[in-house]
Amino acid sequence: MEKRFITICFSNFLIAATMGLLLRLLYVLPIDSMNFRFLTHAHSHTAMLGWVYLSIQLFIVKWYIKDNTHKKYKRLFWITQLSIIGMLVSFPFQGYAMVSISFSTLHIFCSYTLAYYAFKEIKATSPANKFMRLAIYFMLFSTIGVWCLGPTVVQYGKSSELYQLAIQFFLHFQFNGWFLIAVLSLIFRELDIKNSVSTKRLYGFTVIATLLTYAFPASWYLDYSWLYWVNSIGVILQLIMVYYMFIILKKPLSESLKKQLPVVINLYRFAIITFLIKTLIQILTLVPVIATQAHAYKNLVIGFIHLIMLGVISSLLYANFHHLLNIKKEHYFKLGVYLFLTGIFITEALLFMQGSLYMLKTGISIPNYYLTLFLASLFLVIGIIFLIISIQKSSIKKSAYITKQ
């Protein structure tokens, strides 16, 4: 792995965060010539695929594949990045159209290539490997939703329930399957977790819970009462997952964090807290009134997505990049992390508070809500800039080349 690859991942994230900042500015200062929906597509695709996906790809090649110096992995990185640039450039101007769909399709084929390489190299010998393989299975599974979009639009249009179900299928299994399970695998690898009864049970509950909880977003578009009960079972299984994760990680994680710098400790703490909040929110969906109304309020939906994307996944990715790099200017990294976490805390508080006020029909609105949300989002962008500076003043640790199997 070359340091410039890491810089590219963070640069993608900076671009995505800047577009998110612009989206929030448009609520304060509307620009008629700018298509909000098209810019949202560019923002979400760059964040998901340019930051999270590409970062996980780097870790897979670096830490899970023994012969990781082959040129094919560099080629795959550059082709994947090309697809991301293509989506970044095309989505703001045309939304889902021929050019953007072509680059999206190229990215899907890149992901299939990554899966092919990974499955050849990663054997199910350890919990870290098993969960990374599972994450990749869910990544492949999620693309079914993408392949369904074209035929669904032609037959039923973008306003149809099937079109929305396909989108939610992709998003659910990307976030709750591919991304979350992949970062869990990275934790298992870092802590060198061994096979046990608990890891086997966690694996089984993870598979079933991830599949069943798709019933919740499906219930937004399908009026079937049984979807509520399927999601309820999935949420209960998620609680059992949390229990087994606690059993597996409590001792080794606490021992490992004793050796870490405070900034890394706080990244793990923040990720754990936001993951528990995510779990609590899913428990609240067992209340029928909340389950039927939550998706109708955009603030709550965006808040939940960002809670996973920024609070859990990005925090753990930062921690793993810190493990990988010999950071010479630690104060830049710390400043970047704490600015970023501050931005998450404030923006999430605003989104959930305002969304809850809307849902409860109080008629109350947070004063200068959109302006405050925009200003708080500046912390995210500035934080990423400082993280990029810290990366430029770092090198990859020699110990990071050792692959744990």
Coordinates of C-alpha atoms in Angstrom, one line a residue:
M1 CA 0.0 0.0 0.0
E2 CA 1.3 3.4 -0.9
K3 CA 0.6 6.5 1.3
R4 CA -1.0 8.3 -1.7
F5 CA -3.8 5.7 -1.8
I6 CA -4.7 6.6 1.8
T7 CA -4.6 10.3 0.9
I8 CA -6.9 9.7 -2.0
C9 CA -9.5 8.0 0.3
F10 CA -9.4 10.9 2.7
S11 CA -9.5 13.4 -0.2
N12 CA -12.7 11.6 -1.5
F13 CA -14.1 12.0 2.0
L14 CA -13.2 15.7 2.1
I15 CA -15.0 16.2 -1.3
A16 CA -18.0 14.3 0.0
A17 CA -18.1 16.4 3.2
T18 CA -17.7 19.6 1.3
M19 CA -20.7 18.7 -0.9
G20 CA -22.6 17.9 2.2
L21 CA -21.7 21.3 3.6
L22 CA -23.0 22.8 0.3
L23 CA -26.2 20.9 0.6
R24 CA -26.8 22.4 4.0
L25 CA -25.9 25.9 2.8
L26 CA -28.6 25.6 0.1
Y27 CA -31.2 25.6 2.9
V28 CA -29.8 28.9 4.1
L29 CA -29.0 30.5 0.7
P30 CA -30.9 28.7 -2.1
I31 CA -29.3 28.6 -5.5
D32 CA -31.9 28.0 -8.2
S33 CA -29.4 26.8 -10.8
M34 CA -28.2 23.9 -8.5
N35 CA -30.1 20.6 -8.5
F36 CA -30.3 19.6 -4.8
R37 CA -31.2 15.9 -5.6
F38 CA -28.4 15.5 -8.1
L39 CA -25.9 16.9 -5.7
T40 CA -27.2 14.6 -3.0
H41 CA -26.5 11.6 -5.3
A42 CA -22.9 12.8 -5.8
H43 CA -22.4 13.4 -2.1
S44 CA -23.7 10.0 -1.0
H45 CA -21.9 8.0 -3.7
T46 CA -18.6 9.7 -3.0
A47 CA -18.9 9.2 0.7
M48 CA -20.0 5.6 0.6
L49 CA -17.8 4.4 -2.3
G50 CA -15.0 6.9 -2.4
W51 CA -14.3 6.9 1.4
V52 CA -15.7 3.8 3.1
Y53 CA -15.6 1.3 0.3
L54 CA -12.1 2.3 -0.9
S55 CA -10.7 2.4 2.6
I56 CA -11.9 -1.1 3.4
Q57 CA -10.5 -2.2 0.1
L58 CA -7.1 -0.9 1.1
F59 CA -7.3 -2.8 4.4
I60 CA -8.4 -6.0 2.7
V61 CA -5.4 -5.9 0.4
K62 CA -2.9 -4.8 3.1
W63 CA -4.0 -7.0 6.0
Y64 CA -5.9 -10.0 4.6
I65 CA -4.0 -10.8 1.4
K66 CA -0.5 -12.3 1.8
D67 CA 0.9 -11.5 -1.7
N68 CA -0.4 -7.9 -1.7
T69 CA 2.3 -6.3 -3.9
H70 CA 0.9 -7.6 -7.2
K71 CA 0.2 -4.9 -9.7
K72 CA -3.4 -6.1 -10.2
Y73 CA -4.3 -4.6 -6.8
K74 CA -2.9 -1.2 -7.8
R75 CA -4.8 -1.4 -11.1
L76 CA -8.0 -2.3 -9.3
F77 CA -7.5 0.7 -7.0
W78 CA -7.1 3.1 -9.9
I79 CA -10.0 1.8 -11.9
T80 CA -12.2 1.9 -8.8
Q81 CA -11.1 5.5 -8.2
L82 CA -11.8 6.3 -11.9
S83 CA -15.4 5.1 -11.4
I84 CA -15.7 7.3 -8.3
I85 CA -14.4 10.4 -10.2
G86 CA -16.8 9.6 -13.0
M87 CA -19.8 9.5 -10.6
L88 CA -18.5 12.6 -8.8
V89 CA -18.4 14.6 -12.0
S90 CA -21.6 13.3 -13.6
F91 CA -24.1 13.0 -10.8
P92 CA -24.3 16.8 -10.0
F93 CA -25.3 17.6 -13.6
Q94 CA -27.5 14.7 -14.7
G95 CA -28.4 12.6 -11.7
Y96 CA -29.1 9.0 -12.6
A97 CA -28.5 9.0 -16.4
M98 CA -26.3 7.3 -19.0
V99 CA -22.9 8.6 -17.9
S100 CA -23.4 8.2 -14.1
I101 CA -25.0 4.8 -14.5
S102 CA -22.0 3.7 -16.6
F103 CA -19.5 4.7 -14.0
S104 CA -21.7 3.1 -11.2
T105 CA -21.8 -0.1 -13.3
L106 CA -18.0 0.1 -13.6
H107 CA -17.7 0.3 -9.8
I108 CA -19.9 -2.7 -9.3
F109 CA -17.7 -4.8 -11.6
C110 CA -14.7 -3.5 -9.6
S111 CA -16.4 -4.7 -6.4
Y112 CA -16.9 -8.1 -8.0
T113 CA -13.2 -8.2 -8.9
L114 CA -12.3 -7.3 -5.3
A115 CA -14.5 -10.1 -4.1
Y116 CA -12.9 -12.6 -6.5
Y117 CA -9.4 -11.7 -5.3
A118 CA -10.4 -11.7 -1.6
F119 CA -12.2 -15.0 -1.7
K120 CA -9.2 -16.6 -3.3
E121 CA -6.8 -15.3 -0.7
I122 CA -8.9 -15.1 2.5
K123 CA -9.5 -18.4 4.1
A124 CA -12.1 -18.8 6.9
T125 CA -9.4 -19.7 9.5
S126 CA -10.0 -16.9 12.0
P127 CA -13.0 -14.8 13.2
A128 CA -11.5 -11.8 11.4
N129 CA -11.3 -13.7 8.1
K130 CA -14.7 -15.2 8.5
F131 CA -16.4 -11.9 9.2
M132 CA -14.5 -10.2 6.3
R133 CA -15.7 -12.9 4.0
L134 CA -19.2 -12.4 5.4
A135 CA -19.0 -8.6 4.8
I136 CA -18.0 -9.2 1.2
Y137 CA -20.9 -11.6 0.7
F138 CA -23.3 -8.9 1.9
M139 CA -21.5 -6.4 -0.4
L140 CA -22.3 -8.7 -3.4
F141 CA -25.8 -9.3 -2.1
S142 CA -26.5 -5.6 -1.9
T143 CA -25.8 -5.1 -5.6
I144 CA -29.0 -7.1 -6.5
G145 CA -30.8 -3.9 -5.5
V146 CA -28.8 -1.9 -8.0
W147 CA -29.4 -4.4 -10.9
C148 CA -33.2 -4.1 -10.1
L149 CA -33.3 -0.3 -10.6
G150 CA -33.1 -0.3 -14.4
P151 CA -35.9 -2.7 -15.1
T152 CA -38.0 -1.2 -12.3
V153 CA -37.8 2.3 -13.6
V154 CA -38.7 1.1 -17.1
Q155 CA -41.7 -0.9 -15.9
Y156 CA -43.0 1.1 -13.0
G157 CA -41.2 4.4 -12.8
K158 CA -39.1 6.1 -10.1
S159 CA -42.1 6.8 -7.9
S160 CA -43.0 3.1 -7.6
E161 CA -42.7 1.0 -4.4
L162 CA -40.4 -1.5 -6.1
Y163 CA -38.0 1.2 -7.1
Q164 CA -37.8 2.4 -3.5
L165 CA -37.5 -1.1 -2.2
A166 CA -34.5 -1.7 -4.5
I167 CA -32.7 1.4 -3.2
Q168 CA -33.4 0.5 0.4
F169 CA -32.1 -3.1 -0.3
F170 CA -28.8 -1.7 -1.6
L171 CA -28.4 0.8 1.3
H172 CA -29.4 -1.6 4.0
F173 CA -27.0 -4.4 3.1
Q174 CA -24.2 -1.9 2.3
F175 CA -24.4 -0.2 5.7
N176 CA -25.5 -3.0 8.0
G177 CA -23.9 -5.8 6.1
W178 CA -20.8 -4.8 4.1
F179 CA -19.5 -1.7 6.0
L180 CA -20.4 -2.6 9.6
I181 CA -19.3 -6.2 9.4
A182 CA -16.0 -5.2 7.6
V183 CA -15.0 -2.8 10.4
L184 CA -15.9 -5.4 13.0
S185 CA -13.6 -7.8 11.2
L186 CA -10.8 -5.1 11.4
I187 CA -11.3 -5.0 15.2
F188 CA -11.1 -8.8 15.4
R189 CA -7.9 -8.7 13.4
E190 CA -6.3 -6.0 15.5
L191 CA -7.2 -7.8 18.7
D192 CA -6.3 -11.2 17.3
I193 CA -9.6 -12.7 18.4
K194 CA -9.6 -16.5 18.3
N195 CA -12.3 -19.0 17.3
S196 CA -14.8 -19.8 20.1
V197 CA -18.4 -20.7 20.7
S198 CA -19.2 -17.0 21.1
T199 CA -17.7 -16.0 17.8
K200 CA -19.6 -18.8 16.0
R201 CA -22.9 -17.7 17.7
L202 CA -22.1 -14.0 16.9
Y203 CA -21.6 -15.0 13.2
G204 CA -24.9 -16.8 13.0
F205 CA -26.9 -14.1 14.8
T206 CA -25.3 -11.4 12.6
V207 CA -26.3 -13.1 9.4
I208 CA -29.9 -13.6 10.5
A209 CA -30.4 -10.2 12.1
T210 CA -29.0 -8.4 9.1
L211 CA -31.3 -10.2 6.8
L212 CA -34.4 -9.8 8.9
T213 CA -34.0 -6.1 9.7
Y214 CA -34.4 -5.3 6.0
A215 CA -38.1 -5.7 6.8
F216 CA -38.1 -2.3 8.5
P217 CA -37.3 -0.2 5.4
A218 CA -39.4 -2.5 3.4
S219 CA -42.4 -1.8 5.7
W220 CA -42.2 1.9 4.6
Y221 CA -43.4 0.9 1.1
L222 CA -45.3 -2.4 1.7
D223 CA -48.4 -2.5 3.9
Y224 CA -47.9 -5.9 5.4
S225 CA -48.3 -6.3 9.2
W226 CA -45.9 -9.3 9.2
L227 CA -43.0 -7.1 8.2
Y228 CA -43.3 -5.5 11.7
W229 CA -42.8 -8.9 13.4
V230 CA -40.0 -9.9 11.1
N231 CA -38.1 -6.7 12.0
S232 CA -38.9 -7.2 15.6
I233 CA -37.2 -10.6 15.6
G234 CA -34.3 -9.1 13.8
V235 CA -33.9 -6.3 16.4
I236 CA -34.1 -8.9 19.2
L237 CA -31.3 -10.9 17.5
Q238 CA -29.3 -7.7 17.2
L239 CA -29.5 -7.3 21.0
I240 CA -28.1 -10.9 21.3
M241 CA -25.4 -9.8 18.8
V242 CA -24.4 -6.9 21.1
Y243 CA -24.3 -9.3 24.0
Y244 CA -21.9 -11.6 22.3
M245 CA -19.8 -8.7 21.0
F246 CA -19.5 -7.5 24.6
I247 CA -18.4 -11.0 25.7
I248 CA -15.8 -11.3 22.9
L249 CA -14.4 -7.8 22.9
K250 CA -14.6 -6.6 26.5
K251 CA -11.3 -8.0 27.9
P252 CA -9.0 -7.9 24.7
L253 CA -10.2 -4.4 23.7
S254 CA -9.8 -3.0 27.3
E255 CA -6.2 -4.5 27.4
S256 CA -5.4 -3.2 23.9
L257 CA -6.7 0.3 24.7
K258 CA -4.3 0.6 27.7
K259 CA -1.5 0.7 25.2
Q260 CA -3.1 3.2 22.8
L261 CA -2.9 7.0 22.7
P262 CA -5.9 8.9 24.2
V263 CA -7.1 9.9 20.7
V264 CA -7.4 6.3 19.6
I265 CA -9.1 5.4 22.9
N266 CA -11.7 8.1 22.3
L267 CA -12.3 7.0 18.7
Y268 CA -13.2 3.5 19.9
R269 CA -15.3 5.0 22.7
F270 CA -17.2 7.2 20.3
A271 CA -17.7 4.4 17.9
I272 CA -19.1 2.1 20.7
I273 CA -21.4 4.8 22.0
T274 CA -22.8 5.7 18.6
F275 CA -23.2 1.9 17.8
L276 CA -25.2 1.5 21.1
I277 CA -27.3 4.6 20.1
K278 CA -28.0 3.0 16.7
T279 CA -29.1 -0.2 18.5
L280 CA -31.3 1.8 20.8
I281 CA -33.0 3.6 17.9
Q282 CA -33.7 0.2 16.3
I283 CA -35.3 -0.9 19.5
L284 CA -37.5 2.1 19.4
T285 CA -38.8 1.0 16.0
L286 CA -40.6 -1.8 17.9
V287 CA -43.0 0.9 19.0
P288 CA -45.6 0.9 16.2
V289 CA -46.2 4.6 16.2
I290 CA -42.5 5.3 15.8
A291 CA -42.0 2.6 13.2
T292 CA -44.7 4.1 11.0
Q293 CA -43.7 7.7 11.3
A294 CA -39.9 7.8 11.6
H295 CA -39.2 7.4 7.9
A296 CA -41.5 10.3 7.0
Y297 CA -39.1 12.8 8.7
K298 CA -36.0 13.4 6.7
N299 CA -34.0 14.8 9.7
L300 CA -34.4 11.4 11.5
V301 CA -33.4 9.3 8.4
I302 CA -30.4 11.5 7.6
G303 CA -29.4 11.5 11.3
F304 CA -29.5 7.7 11.5
I305 CA -27.5 7.2 8.3
H306 CA -24.9 9.7 9.5
L307 CA -24.8 8.1 12.9
I308 CA -23.7 4.8 11.3
M309 CA -21.5 6.4 8.5
L310 CA -19.7 9.0 10.6
G311 CA -20.1 7.9 14.2
V312 CA -19.4 4.2 13.9
I313 CA -17.7 3.4 10.6
S314 CA -15.5 6.5 10.1
S315 CA -14.4 6.6 13.7
L316 CA -13.2 2.9 13.4
L317 CA -11.6 3.6 10.1
Y318 CA -9.6 6.5 11.6
A319 CA -8.5 4.2 14.4
N320 CA -7.3 1.6 12.0
F321 CA -5.4 4.1 9.8
H322 CA -3.7 5.3 13.0
H323 CA -2.6 1.7 13.6
L324 CA -1.3 1.6 10.1
L325 CA 0.6 4.9 10.0
N326 CA 3.6 6.3 11.8
I327 CA 2.2 9.7 12.4
K328 CA 5.0 12.2 13.0
K329 CA 2.7 15.2 13.6
E330 CA 0.3 13.7 16.1
H331 CA -1.2 17.0 17.1
Y332 CA -2.6 17.4 13.6
F333 CA -4.3 14.0 13.8
K334 CA -5.7 14.8 17.3
L335 CA -7.0 18.1 16.2
G336 CA -8.6 16.6 13.1
V337 CA -10.3 13.8 15.1
Y338 CA -11.7 16.0 17.8
L339 CA -13.0 18.6 15.4
F340 CA -14.6 15.8 13.4
L341 CA -16.2 14.2 16.5
T342 CA -17.4 17.6 17.7
G343 CA -19.1 18.1 14.3
I344 CA -20.8 14.7 14.5
F345 CA -22.0 15.4 18.0
I346 CA -23.6 18.8 17.2
T347 CA -25.1 17.8 13.8
E348 CA -26.5 14.6 15.1
A349 CA -28.0 16.3 18.2
L350 CA -29.6 19.0 15.9
L351 CA -31.0 16.4 13.4
F352 CA -32.5 14.1 16.0
M353 CA -33.9 17.0 18.1
Q354 CA -35.5 18.7 15.2
G355 CA -36.8 15.4 13.7
S356 CA -38.3 14.5 17.1
L357 CA -40.0 17.8 17.4
Y358 CA -41.5 17.3 13.9
M359 CA -42.6 13.8 14.7
L360 CA -44.2 14.8 18.0
K361 CA -46.0 17.6 16.1
T362 CA -45.0 20.1 18.7
G363 CA -45.0 23.0 16.3
I364 CA -41.6 24.0 17.7
S365 CA -38.6 24.5 15.6
I366 CA -35.0 25.0 16.7
P367 CA -34.1 28.7 16.1
N368 CA -31.8 29.2 13.1
Y369 CA -31.8 25.5 12.6
Y370 CA -30.4 25.3 9.1
L371 CA -27.7 28.0 9.7
T372 CA -26.6 26.2 12.9
L373 CA -26.5 22.9 11.1
F374 CA -24.4 24.4 8.4
L375 CA -21.9 26.0 10.8
A376 CA -21.6 22.7 12.8
S377 CA -20.9 20.9 9.6
L378 CA -17.8 23.1 9.1
F379 CA -16.2 21.1 12.0
L380 CA -16.4 17.9 9.8
V381 CA -14.7 19.5 6.8
I382 CA -12.0 21.3 8.8
G383 CA -11.4 18.1 10.8
I384 CA -10.8 16.0 7.6
I385 CA -8.4 18.7 6.3
F386 CA -6.3 18.4 9.4
L387 CA -6.4 14.6 9.1
I388 CA -5.1 14.8 5.6
I389 CA -2.2 17.1 6.8
S390 CA -1.3 14.5 9.4
I391 CA -1.2 11.8 6.8
Q392 CA 1.1 13.8 4.6
K393 CA 3.5 14.1 7.5
S394 CA 3.5 10.3 8.2
S395 CA 4.8 7.0 6.9
I396 CA 3.4 3.5 6.9
K397 CA 4.7 1.5 9.8
K398 CA 7.0 -1.5 9.0
S399 CA 5.0 -3.6 11.4
A400 CA 1.9 -2.9 9.4
Y401 CA 3.2 -5.1 6.6
I402 CA 2.8 -8.2 8.8
T403 CA -0.5 -10.0 7.9
K404 CA -2.3 -11.7 10.8
Q405 CA -4.1 -14.8 9.6

